[in-house]
Amino acid sequence: MPERRLPPTRRALFAALLLLLLALAGAGAAYRAWQARHQQNALGRAIFQGEVAVPARLARHAVALPPLATRCANCHEDRAVLPLASPAPPSSAATILGAGAAVAARAAASAPATFAVRLDAAWLAEPHVRRGGPAVAYDAARLCRLLRSGIDPANIVISPTMPRYDSTDAQCQALWAYLQSR
């Protein structure tokens, strides 16, 4: 019995259709991966800005801090972009205190842009030396360790004013993903 074969044009059409289906499957997988990264990045941004509260406390204290006090942006974001930050007192307070507009303007201009280092991908990737320790950079695991324990990548304890967070692995990974996008 002779073997039945498709005509060349049909074989080409069948191959093209098969390639198209494979490309669509690959595009769908790429879209789902992009969507997962986008959602993780959005969660990290919400944690950084304090829109999603992560329980935290100060070092050597058992009492939980209020969510507004634990926003990363409080210390690691430029004050100009924070909705609740105001480096200079309002003009009515300046008048009550006897300070003129020029004094208030000088105080605002001399205030540092952030309380602590502004966190972004470049700063985290660059090795830093702290208090004579070795030069080390951050990765996701080191950042999560610092947030939970207060110990930096060089095994140096950070300031007790930095909250220690009870973050989940997913929250830590989301925050890391967001910081990598800055």
Steps between C-alpha positions, in 0.01 A plus 500: 500500500651836403580750775262794504676839509369851509567718199797740551277807536295335772813382679634854495167636625491237776859584604423873502190440711699288744769770528232763558345295781841453662572873473163583658567256784840661557348849492237393751766366735704820460192710574421297813861539619485876432169525685642315803806732508274804465280386791805426714645842420168668586491321836858607569416862420195483726715362784765769445241779500314355800182418309543139614600477863770257607512445879814648653656598831810678617804297602473360852132602523202267494237764420396520135539836330205668330495441123565868418828481694625197309479627142835458326434829321507688831879479502606362160306730264553861402288720723364692204301197384358403839144616558540535877853645507562866563855603593398857587224597743188656349514877468253550786720290730806692382326826585395372843855387570635836385677356197469689177448352158872531423595293808245232411625492139863462615401218735316321220789546257760366747295193598630179340284357221470169689564383855683190379644396166258507206453138403520404134651226285831680450560562870408143598731350235800716591729357770513722811737502798343561840690553824813327378321190375551348157353662189174320430200548274142392553301223340144395581600263781731756664234771485242268657746405775565867574128583512424215740807494724666839462827340388649628175693294241830573679352356824480847657194591705318801356359789701234403754277774354450290186196277556535123491228361273300180536480464123410189308728365228250623238502853647880504508526381142242757389687782674826384340334491155370855549837633615662341194264701281596836654 
